[in-house]
XYZ file of C-alpha atoms in Angstrom:
82
model
C -5.633 19.617 -25.511
C -7.869 19.162 -22.556
C -6.055 19.181 -19.326
C -8.925 17.439 -17.574
C -9.259 15.098 -19.559
C -5.462 14.128 -20.846
C -5.568 13.916 -16.108
C -8.528 12.284 -15.686
C -7.519 9.769 -18.384
C -3.470 9.188 -16.109
C -4.683 8.803 -13.209
C -6.919 5.706 -14.883
C -3.833 4.562 -15.572
C -1.959 4.807 -12.598
C -5.064 2.844 -11.335
C -4.765 0.763 -13.532
C -0.564 -0.073 -13.684
C 0.322 0.625 -10.026
C -0.193 -0.921 -7.028
C -1.112 0.181 -3.049
C 2.468 1.844 -1.507
C 3.129 0.798 2.599
C 0.821 4.170 2.611
C -2.462 3.263 1.318
C -2.057 5.815 -2.125
C -1.702 4.452 -5.322
C 1.850 4.381 -6.543
C 3.792 3.653 -9.868
C 7.522 3.549 -11.151
C 7.389 6.783 -13.973
C 10.004 4.067 -16.514
C 6.602 1.315 -16.350
C 4.086 3.964 -17.057
C 6.761 5.910 -19.815
C 7.032 2.260 -21.053
C 3.449 1.201 -20.898
C 1.667 0.721 -24.854
C -1.434 1.547 -23.945
C 0.066 5.319 -22.217
C 1.994 5.104 -25.153
C -1.080 6.057 -27.141
C -2.924 7.706 -25.302
C -0.677 10.603 -24.152
C 0.903 12.657 -26.558
C 3.166 14.662 -23.699
C 3.562 12.109 -20.780
C 5.612 14.057 -18.722
C 3.163 17.860 -19.757
C 0.254 15.659 -18.052
C 2.081 14.260 -15.542
C 3.779 18.072 -14.010
C 0.125 18.889 -14.586
C -1.875 16.785 -12.250
C 1.142 17.242 -9.806
C 0.484 21.352 -10.577
C -3.538 20.457 -9.382
C -1.901 18.011 -6.528
C -3.530 15.021 -7.672
C -0.250 13.866 -8.084
C 2.902 13.905 -6.674
C 6.647 12.865 -7.725
C 10.000 13.870 -6.712
C 12.408 16.502 -8.576
C 10.525 18.639 -11.028
C 10.874 16.981 -14.975
C 11.016 13.708 -15.177
C 13.302 11.805 -18.034
C 12.825 8.103 -19.415
C 16.134 6.302 -18.563
C 16.314 8.492 -15.429
C 14.118 8.104 -13.298
C 12.165 5.416 -14.323
C 12.619 4.228 -10.640
C 11.219 7.950 -9.213
C 7.550 7.031 -7.922
C 4.772 8.906 -9.184
C 1.730 8.460 -6.409
C -1.744 8.876 -6.890
C -3.105 11.870 -4.395
C -6.570 12.170 -5.024
C -8.876 9.671 -7.129
C -11.080 12.874 -9.330
């Protein structure tokens, strides 16, 4: 699995599903991303891809691990437009 490629796809999907927040950064709720059919087809391990993107400082979100249902309202903020 090519992590770089997955992270680039994640950036595209955040831009597609998200909207600018108060700071002008694109933001999307984890639940929106997780429940999107297109994302489900693209990402085998969405949470793993998000963690990799967070480590590379491409996205930011509160917490370490996101779980579907529990963290559906957590904002995922795009920091860099790769």
